[in-house]
Coordinates of C-alpha atoms and ligand atoms in Angstrom, one line a residue:
M46 CA 7.7 13.7 -21.2
N47 CA 8.8 12.5 -24.5
Q48 CA 8.9 8.6 -23.7
A49 CA 5.8 9.8 -20.9
I50 CA 3.9 10.4 -24.3
N51 CA 5.3 7.5 -25.5
Q52 CA 3.6 5.3 -23.1
F53 CA 0.5 7.3 -23.7
E54 CA -0.2 6.5 -27.1
S55 CA -1.6 3.1 -26.6
L56 CA -3.7 4.4 -25.0
S57 CA -7.7 4.0 -25.7
I58 CA -10.4 6.4 -24.7
L59 CA -14.2 7.0 -24.0
V60 CA -15.0 10.6 -23.3
V61 CA -19.0 10.6 -22.8
D62 CA -20.2 14.5 -21.8
D63 CA -23.7 15.6 -23.5
S64 CA -22.2 19.0 -24.4
L65 CA -19.7 19.1 -27.7
V66 CA -17.8 22.0 -25.7
Q67 CA -16.4 19.9 -22.9
R68 CA -16.5 17.1 -25.7
E69 CA -14.6 18.6 -27.6
H70 CA -11.5 19.9 -24.7
V71 CA -11.3 16.8 -23.7
I72 CA -9.9 15.6 -26.8
S73 CA -7.1 18.8 -27.0
V74 CA -6.2 17.9 -23.8
C75 CA -5.6 14.0 -24.5
Q76 CA -4.1 15.1 -28.1
S77 CA -1.6 16.6 -26.6
Y78 CA -0.2 13.7 -24.6
G79 CA -0.5 11.9 -27.7
I80 CA -3.4 9.4 -27.1
K81 CA -5.1 9.0 -30.7
N82 CA -8.2 6.3 -30.0
I83 CA -10.7 8.3 -29.0
T84 CA -14.2 7.2 -29.4
T85 CA -16.8 9.8 -28.2
A86 CA -21.3 9.3 -26.5
V87 CA -23.2 12.1 -25.6
N88 CA -24.7 10.2 -23.0
G89 CA -24.7 6.4 -20.9
K90 CA -26.9 4.5 -23.1
E91 CA -25.1 5.5 -26.0
A92 CA -21.0 4.7 -23.6
I93 CA -22.9 1.3 -23.2
E94 CA -22.7 0.9 -26.8
K95 CA -19.8 1.8 -27.3
L96 CA -18.1 -0.2 -24.7
A97 CA -19.4 -3.4 -25.8
I98 CA -18.0 -2.7 -29.6
T99 CA -14.0 -1.0 -28.8
K100 CA -11.9 -1.7 -26.8
V101 CA -11.1 1.2 -24.3
D102 CA -9.1 1.8 -21.2
L103 CA -9.9 4.3 -19.4
A104 CA -13.3 6.6 -19.4
F105 CA -14.2 10.8 -19.0
I106 CA -17.5 10.1 -17.1
D107 CA -19.9 13.8 -17.1
L108 CA -22.0 12.8 -14.6
E109 CA -25.4 15.2 -15.5
M110 CA -27.1 14.3 -19.1
P111 CA -29.8 13.4 -20.6
V112 CA -31.0 9.4 -21.0
M113 CA -28.0 7.8 -19.1
D114 CA -26.5 10.0 -16.3
G115 CA -23.4 9.4 -15.7
V116 CA -24.0 7.6 -11.7
S117 CA -26.6 5.0 -13.6
L118 CA -23.1 4.3 -16.0
I119 CA -20.7 3.9 -13.3
R120 CA -22.8 1.8 -12.2
E121 CA -23.9 -0.5 -14.5
I122 CA -19.7 -0.3 -15.7
A123 CA -18.8 -1.5 -12.8
S124 CA -21.7 -4.6 -12.7
Q125 CA -21.1 -5.1 -16.3
K126 CA -16.7 -5.2 -16.2
L127 CA -17.0 -3.2 -19.0
L128 CA -14.1 -1.6 -18.1
K129 CA -11.2 -0.4 -14.6
F130 CA -10.8 3.2 -15.4
I131 CA -12.3 6.3 -15.2
I132 CA -11.8 9.9 -14.5
V133 CA -15.5 12.2 -13.6
L134 CA -15.6 15.2 -14.3
S135 CA -18.7 17.9 -13.9
S136 CA -19.1 21.5 -13.5
K137 CA -20.4 20.2 -9.6
D138 CA -19.6 20.4 -6.0
P139 CA -16.8 19.5 -5.5
T140 CA -17.7 17.5 -2.3
L141 CA -20.6 16.1 -4.8
I142 CA -17.4 14.4 -7.1
L143 CA -15.8 13.3 -4.7
S144 CA -18.2 11.4 -3.0
I145 CA -19.3 9.4 -6.8
G146 CA -15.9 8.8 -7.0
T147 CA -15.5 7.1 -3.5
M148 CA -19.3 4.4 -4.8
A149 CA -17.1 3.7 -8.3
Q150 CA -13.8 2.9 -5.8
N151 CA -16.6 1.4 -4.0
D152 CA -17.5 -0.9 -6.8
G153 CA -15.0 -2.0 -7.9
L154 CA -13.5 0.6 -10.2
C155 CA -9.9 2.1 -9.8
V156 CA -10.8 6.6 -10.0
I157 CA -7.9 7.6 -11.1
G158 CA -9.4 10.9 -11.6
T159 CA -12.4 13.4 -9.9
F160 CA -12.0 17.2 -11.2
K161 CA -14.1 20.1 -11.7
K162 CA -14.3 21.2 -14.7
P163 CA -12.7 21.7 -17.5
L164 CA -10.7 19.4 -17.4
Q165 CA -6.9 21.2 -16.0
S166 CA -3.8 19.3 -18.2
S167 CA -1.3 18.8 -15.4
F168 CA -3.9 16.8 -12.8
L169 CA -4.7 14.4 -16.4
H170 CA -1.2 14.0 -16.6
A171 CA -1.3 13.1 -13.4
S172 CA -4.0 10.7 -13.7
L173 CA -2.5 8.7 -16.9
N174 CA 0.3 7.9 -14.9
K175 CA -1.4 6.6 -12.3
M176 CA -3.4 4.4 -14.2
L177 CA 0.2 3.1 -16.4
N178 CA 1.6 2.1 -12.2
E179 CA -1.5 0.4 -11.5
K180 CA -1.4 -0.9 -13.8
N181 CA 2.4 -2.5 -13.7
R182 CA 1.2 -3.1 -10.6
Q183 CA -1.4 -5.2 -11.6
N184 CA 1.0 -7.4 -14.8
K185 CA 3.6 -8.2 -11.7
Q186 CA 0.9 -9.1 -9.3
T187 CA -0.2 -11.7 -12.4
Q188 CA 3.3 -13.3 -12.7
S189 CA 2.2 -16.8 -11.2
Y190 CA 4.2 -19.2 -9.1
D191 CA 4.2 -23.3 -9.3
L192 CA 5.1 -23.4 -5.7
T193 CA 4.7 -25.8 -2.7
A194 CA 4.0 -26.1 0.9
E195 CA 6.7 -28.8 0.6
D196 CA 8.3 -26.7 -1.2
L197 CA 8.8 -24.0 1.1
L198 CA 9.2 -26.4 4.3
V199 CA 12.4 -27.1 3.1
A200 CA 13.4 -24.1 2.5
L201 CA 12.9 -23.4 6.1
D202 CA 14.2 -26.3 6.9
K203 CA 17.6 -25.2 5.2
D204 CA 17.3 -21.6 6.6
N205 CA 16.8 -20.7 2.8
I206 CA 13.9 -18.1 4.4
L207 CA 15.6 -14.2 4.8
I208 CA 14.9 -11.0 5.7
H209 CA 15.4 -7.7 4.2
F210 CA 15.0 -4.8 6.1
Q211 CA 13.1 -1.5 5.1
P212 CA 13.2 2.0 7.2
K213 CA 10.4 4.1 9.0
L214 CA 11.9 7.4 8.7
K215 CA 10.1 10.9 10.8
V216 CA 8.4 13.2 9.1
E217 CA 9.8 16.5 9.8
I218 CA 14.3 15.5 10.6
L219 CA 14.5 12.3 8.1
L220 CA 15.5 10.6 11.4
L221 CA 15.2 6.3 10.8
S222 CA 12.1 5.3 13.8
G223 CA 13.0 1.8 12.9
V224 CA 13.2 -0.8 10.3
E225 CA 10.4 -3.0 9.2
V226 CA 11.2 -6.9 8.4
L227 CA 10.1 -8.4 5.3
A228 CA 11.0 -12.4 4.8
R229 CA 11.7 -13.0 1.8
W230 CA 12.2 -16.0 -0.3
P231 CA 14.6 -16.5 -2.0
H232 CA 14.1 -19.7 -5.3
E233 CA 16.6 -20.5 -7.7
K234 CA 13.6 -20.7 -10.5
Y235 CA 11.5 -17.7 -10.4
G236 CA 13.8 -15.3 -9.1
F237 CA 12.4 -13.3 -5.3
V238 CA 8.7 -15.1 -4.5
P239 CA 7.2 -12.5 -3.3
P240 CA 5.7 -12.6 0.6
D241 CA 2.1 -12.5 -0.9
K242 CA 2.6 -15.8 -2.5
F243 CA 4.3 -18.0 -0.2
I244 CA 2.9 -16.6 3.3
S245 CA -0.5 -17.8 1.6
I246 CA 0.9 -20.7 1.5
A247 CA 2.7 -21.3 4.6
E248 CA -1.3 -20.0 6.4
R249 CA -2.5 -22.3 3.8
F250 CA -1.0 -25.7 5.6
G251 CA -0.2 -24.7 8.4
I252 CA 3.5 -23.9 8.4
I253 CA 2.7 -20.5 9.8
N254 CA 3.7 -20.7 12.7
K255 CA 6.6 -22.1 12.1
L256 CA 7.4 -19.2 9.6
T257 CA 6.3 -16.9 12.2
L258 CA 8.8 -18.4 14.3
I259 CA 12.0 -18.8 11.9
V260 CA 11.7 -14.3 10.7
I261 CA 11.0 -13.7 14.6
E262 CA 14.9 -15.8 15.8
K263 CA 16.5 -14.3 12.7
A264 CA 14.8 -10.4 13.1
F265 CA 16.0 -10.7 17.2
K266 CA 19.7 -12.3 15.9
Q267 CA 19.8 -9.3 13.8
K268 CA 18.9 -6.6 15.9
Q269 CA 21.2 -8.3 18.9
L270 CA 24.1 -7.4 16.4
W271 CA 23.2 -4.0 15.5
K272 CA 22.7 -2.8 19.5
D273 CA 26.7 -5.2 20.5
K274 CA 27.2 -2.1 17.8
G275 CA 25.7 1.3 19.3
A276 CA 22.9 1.1 16.7
I277 CA 19.4 1.4 18.2
F278 CA 16.6 1.4 16.8
N279 CA 13.1 0.0 16.9
M280 CA 12.1 -2.9 14.6
A281 CA 8.2 -4.2 13.4
I282 CA 7.8 -8.1 11.9
N283 CA 4.6 -8.7 11.0
L284 CA 2.2 -11.6 12.5
S285 CA -0.5 -13.5 10.6
P286 CA -3.6 -13.7 11.9
I287 CA -3.7 -17.1 12.2
S288 CA -0.3 -16.4 14.6
L289 CA -3.4 -15.6 16.9
N290 CA -4.5 -18.6 17.3
D291 CA -1.2 -20.2 18.6
K292 CA -2.0 -20.5 22.6
G293 CA 1.7 -20.1 23.2
L294 CA 2.9 -17.5 21.3
T295 CA 4.4 -14.4 23.5
E296 CA 6.0 -17.1 25.6
K297 CA 8.2 -18.4 22.5
I298 CA 8.2 -14.8 22.2
L299 CA 10.1 -13.8 25.5
L300 CA 11.8 -16.5 24.7
L301 CA 13.8 -15.5 22.0
A302 CA 13.3 -11.5 23.5
E303 CA 15.3 -14.0 26.5
K304 CA 17.9 -15.7 24.4
Y305 CA 18.6 -12.3 22.3
H306 CA 19.2 -9.8 25.1
I307 CA 16.1 -7.6 23.3
I308 CA 14.3 -4.3 24.9
P309 CA 10.4 -5.3 24.4
E310 CA 10.0 -2.2 24.3
E311 CA 12.0 -1.7 21.0
I312 CA 10.8 -4.0 18.3
T313 CA 6.6 -3.9 17.1
F314 CA 4.2 -6.5 16.0
E315 CA 1.7 -5.4 13.2
I316 CA -1.0 -7.6 12.2
T317 CA -3.8 -5.8 10.6
E318 CA -6.8 -4.1 10.6
N319 CA -9.4 -8.0 8.7
A320 CA -7.6 -9.9 11.7
I321 CA -8.5 -7.6 14.4
A322 CA -11.9 -7.2 12.6
D323 CA -12.6 -10.6 12.2
H324 CA -10.9 -12.1 15.7
V325 CA -11.0 -9.6 17.9
S326 CA -11.4 -11.5 21.1
R327 CA -8.4 -13.0 20.3
A328 CA -6.9 -10.5 18.8
I329 CA -7.1 -8.6 22.0
E330 CA -5.8 -12.0 24.2
V331 CA -2.4 -12.4 22.8
L332 CA -1.9 -8.2 21.6
A333 CA -2.5 -7.4 24.9
R334 CA -0.2 -9.6 27.0
L335 CA 2.1 -8.8 24.3
R336 CA 1.7 -5.4 24.5
L337 CA 1.9 -5.8 28.7
K338 CA 5.3 -7.4 28.3
G339 CA 6.3 -4.0 26.3
F340 CA 6.4 -5.2 22.8
Q341 CA 4.6 -2.9 20.4
I342 CA 1.4 -3.1 18.6
S343 CA 0.8 -1.8 15.0
I344 CA -2.6 -2.0 13.5
D345 CA -1.8 -2.9 9.6
D346 CA -2.9 -2.2 6.3
Y347 CA -5.3 0.0 7.7
G348 CA -8.1 0.8 5.6
T349 CA -7.8 -1.9 3.1
G350 CA -10.2 -4.4 6.3
Y351 CA -13.6 -3.2 7.8
A352 CA -12.9 -2.6 12.3
S353 CA -15.2 -0.1 13.1
V354 CA -13.9 2.1 15.6
Q355 CA -15.1 0.6 18.4
Q356 CA -12.8 -2.2 17.9
L357 CA -9.7 -1.0 16.8
S358 CA -9.9 1.0 20.7
R359 CA -10.5 -1.8 22.5
V360 CA -7.0 -2.7 20.1
P361 CA -4.4 -2.5 22.7
A362 CA -2.4 -0.2 19.9
C363 CA 1.0 2.2 19.9
E364 CA 0.0 2.9 16.4
L365 CA -2.2 2.9 13.0
K366 CA -0.2 2.0 9.8
I367 CA -2.3 3.5 6.6
D368 CA -2.1 0.9 4.3
K369 CA -0.2 2.2 0.6
S370 CA -3.3 2.1 -1.3
M371 CA -4.7 4.9 0.3
V372 CA -1.7 6.6 0.0
I373 CA 0.0 6.2 -3.8
D374 CA -1.8 9.1 -5.1
I375 CA -3.1 10.7 -3.1
A376 CA -1.4 14.0 -3.9
I377 CA -3.2 14.0 -6.3
C378 CA -6.7 12.2 -5.3
P379 CA -8.8 14.3 -3.6
Q380 CA -11.1 10.9 -2.4
Q381 CA -7.9 9.5 -0.6
Q382 CA -7.3 13.2 0.8
A383 CA -10.6 12.3 2.2
I384 CA -10.4 9.7 4.2
L385 CA -6.7 10.2 5.3
K386 CA -7.9 13.5 6.9
S387 CA -10.6 11.9 8.7
T388 CA -8.4 8.5 10.0
L389 CA -5.9 11.1 11.4
N390 CA -8.4 12.3 13.2
M391 CA -9.2 9.0 14.0
A392 CA -5.6 8.5 15.3
I393 CA -5.3 10.6 17.2
D394 CA -8.7 10.3 19.4
L395 CA -7.1 7.0 19.7
N396 CA -3.9 8.3 20.9
L397 CA -2.3 6.2 18.0
K398 CA 1.1 7.5 15.7
T399 CA 0.4 7.1 12.6
V400 CA 2.8 5.6 9.7
V401 CA 2.0 5.9 5.6
E402 CA 3.6 3.7 4.1
G403 CA 3.8 3.7 0.0
V404 CA 5.4 7.0 -0.2
E405 CA 6.3 6.2 -3.5
N406 CA 6.6 9.6 -5.2
L407 CA 7.8 13.4 -4.4
D408 CA 4.4 15.1 -4.2
D409 CA 3.1 12.6 -2.3
F410 CA 5.5 12.7 0.0
N411 CA 5.1 16.6 0.0
Y412 CA 1.4 16.5 0.8
L413 CA 1.8 13.9 4.2
R414 CA 4.9 16.2 5.3
Q415 CA 2.2 19.2 5.5
H416 CA -0.3 17.0 7.0
G417 CA 0.0 15.5 10.3
V418 CA 1.8 12.6 9.5
D419 CA 4.2 10.7 12.2
T420 CA 6.3 8.3 10.1
M421 CA 6.9 7.7 6.8
Q422 CA 8.3 4.4 4.9
G423 CA 8.6 3.4 1.3
F424 CA 10.5 3.2 -2.0
L425 CA 10.9 6.8 -2.5
L426 CA 12.9 6.8 0.4
A427 CA 13.8 3.7 0.9
K428 CA 13.5 -0.2 -0.2
P429 CA 13.4 -3.1 1.8
M430 CA 17.2 -3.9 1.4
E431 CA 19.2 -6.9 2.8
K432 CA 21.4 -6.1 5.9
N433 CA 24.5 -4.9 3.7
R434 CA 23.0 -3.1 2.4
F435 CA 20.4 -1.3 4.5
E436 CA 24.0 -0.2 7.4
V437 CA 25.7 1.7 3.6
W438 CA 21.9 3.2 3.7
W439 CA 22.3 4.7 6.8
K440 CA 25.3 4.7 7.0
E441 CA 25.7 7.4 3.6
E442 CA 22.7 7.5 1.7
L443 CA 20.3 8.4 4.9
S444 CA 22.1 12.3 5.1
L445 CA 22.0 12.5 1.2
L446 CA 18.1 12.1 1.4
R447 CA 18.1 14.6 5.1
K448 CA 19.7 17.0 2.1
K449 CA 17.1 16.1 -0.9
Y450 CA 14.4 16.1 0.8
T451 CA 14.4 18.5 4.0
Ligands
C2E150 P1 2.6 -5.5 4.4 O1 3.3 -5.9 5.6 O2 2.1 -4.3 3.9 O3 4.9 -5.3 3.8 C1 5.0 -3.8 3.4 C2 4.3 -3.9 1.7 O4 4.7 -2.6 1.2 C3 6.1 -4.0 2.0 O5 5.7 -5.7 0.4 C4 7.4 -3.3 1.2 O6 8.0 -4.3 0.1 C5 6.3 -2.4 0.4 N1 6.6 -2.1 -0.1 C6 6.7 -0.8 0.6 N2 7.0 0.8 0.7 C7 6.4 0.5 -1.0 C8 6.1 1.5 -2.0 O7 6.1 2.4 -1.6 N3 5.8 1.3 -2.9 C9 4.6 -0.3 -3.0 N4 3.7 0.1 -4.4 N5 5.0 -0.8 -2.1 C10 5.2 0.2 -1.0 P2 6.3 -6.9 0.8 O8 7.6 -7.2 1.0 O9 6.3 -7.8 -0.9 O10 5.7 -7.6 1.7 C11 4.0 -8.5 1.2 C12 3.2 -8.2 2.8 O11 3.9 -9.9 3.2 C13 3.7 -7.2 4.3 O12 2.5 -6.3 3.8 C14 3.1 -8.2 4.9 O13 1.7 -8.4 5.1 C15 3.7 -10.3 4.1 N6 5.0 -10.4 4.9 C16 6.0 -9.9 4.9 N7 6.9 -11.0 5.5 C17 6.1 -10.8 6.2 C18 6.4 -11.4 6.9 O14 7.8 -12.7 7.8 N8 5.3 -12.5 8.0 C19 4.1 -12.4 7.8 N9 2.5 -13.1 8.4 N10 3.9 -11.7 6.9 C20 4.7 -11.1 6.4
CA151 CA1 3.9 -4.5 7.6
CA152 CA1 0.1 -2.8 3.8

């Protein structure tokens, strides 16, 4: 707790509310977490004036205020990019607060809480943690890598692209249902280059089909080795949207499957929601052929794209993989809960199993278990691991995890 308080100490906060009592209440809850740098405003107009001259990390925004209300303020903050993090507070109906939070999120703000007044201390604590996590994530993403397509080609040719495995667990009894194969590039200068960085290079410079097949071959080879030892579980492999252009992809996959005695039903190909939305007929063609051969298809990163229910219903998928952005901190975020609920209903209607990724904390884990998700993946359960580490985890640590969480 003390460490958390120290972390929050440096935050600067703006409280926008026309009621003195409510302002003072928020200030005192913030102060109980060590926050000292607090500015106030009595309406949206004053808030914008203050934001122009003060650096603020987080604003608490009341909805009903004279002169300029909370909704206009949120719009203004988003369009002028005055700050990133907000908490919406109101004495109004929770559904209304929620929908305004969703509007703000769609405007590009990071809404770390939408609460009915008065602000509760435990909610604020969870929101502040969410904000720090998000900031850390953003800091990591801004690390820049000076990488070229040539570097990547050399790495592929020297067999320097590796695969790691992240478990997917059945929710009720934490049974291993499968692993996701994730590409890794150990680089002499940068350590492990995250796949988000090099997959995009591969996609832009026409190397992605080569990379995809290398990953698939490594995965199939490992699958066969595990199978020979009696270890049978599903293996999920990511397909780039660009792969949908490779007309010969299915045949190449089938040849590799034959070489390594792979049973297609034990392999899932993950393809992102956006790839489906952007190229629906091409996606259906490739995916239907894979599906006809028995491979499983998963709609990946669901919730980050804009595929319509109609488009999704035409894809021969078996699984809907709900993106971590919808999952992280779900236990404290009513907007995410509302979206998850409708997503799970849609999955039932489309006859899709559901997997959630990004399960990072126990509160989210418990929330998701109680709300009808089939399978989970996330750092709380297991991080992506190289083969030997995964084997130890499976043999020794999974049963401990089961004891701890079930
Ligand atoms: P993805 O398919 O959404 O994969 C899940 C990503 O979430 C992985 O990141 C994984 O490490 C991360 N993750 C898992 N659990 C958690 C969690 O609890 N919290 C958080 N914050 N993250 C979690 P990774 O390995 O960095 O991969 C990033 C993306 O790169 C993948 O996202 C996938 O789209 C792409 N990718 C990885 N390997 C391949 C590949 O072989 N081929 C293609 N086409 N794409 C790949
Ligand atoms: Ca994936
Ligand atoms: Ca994802």
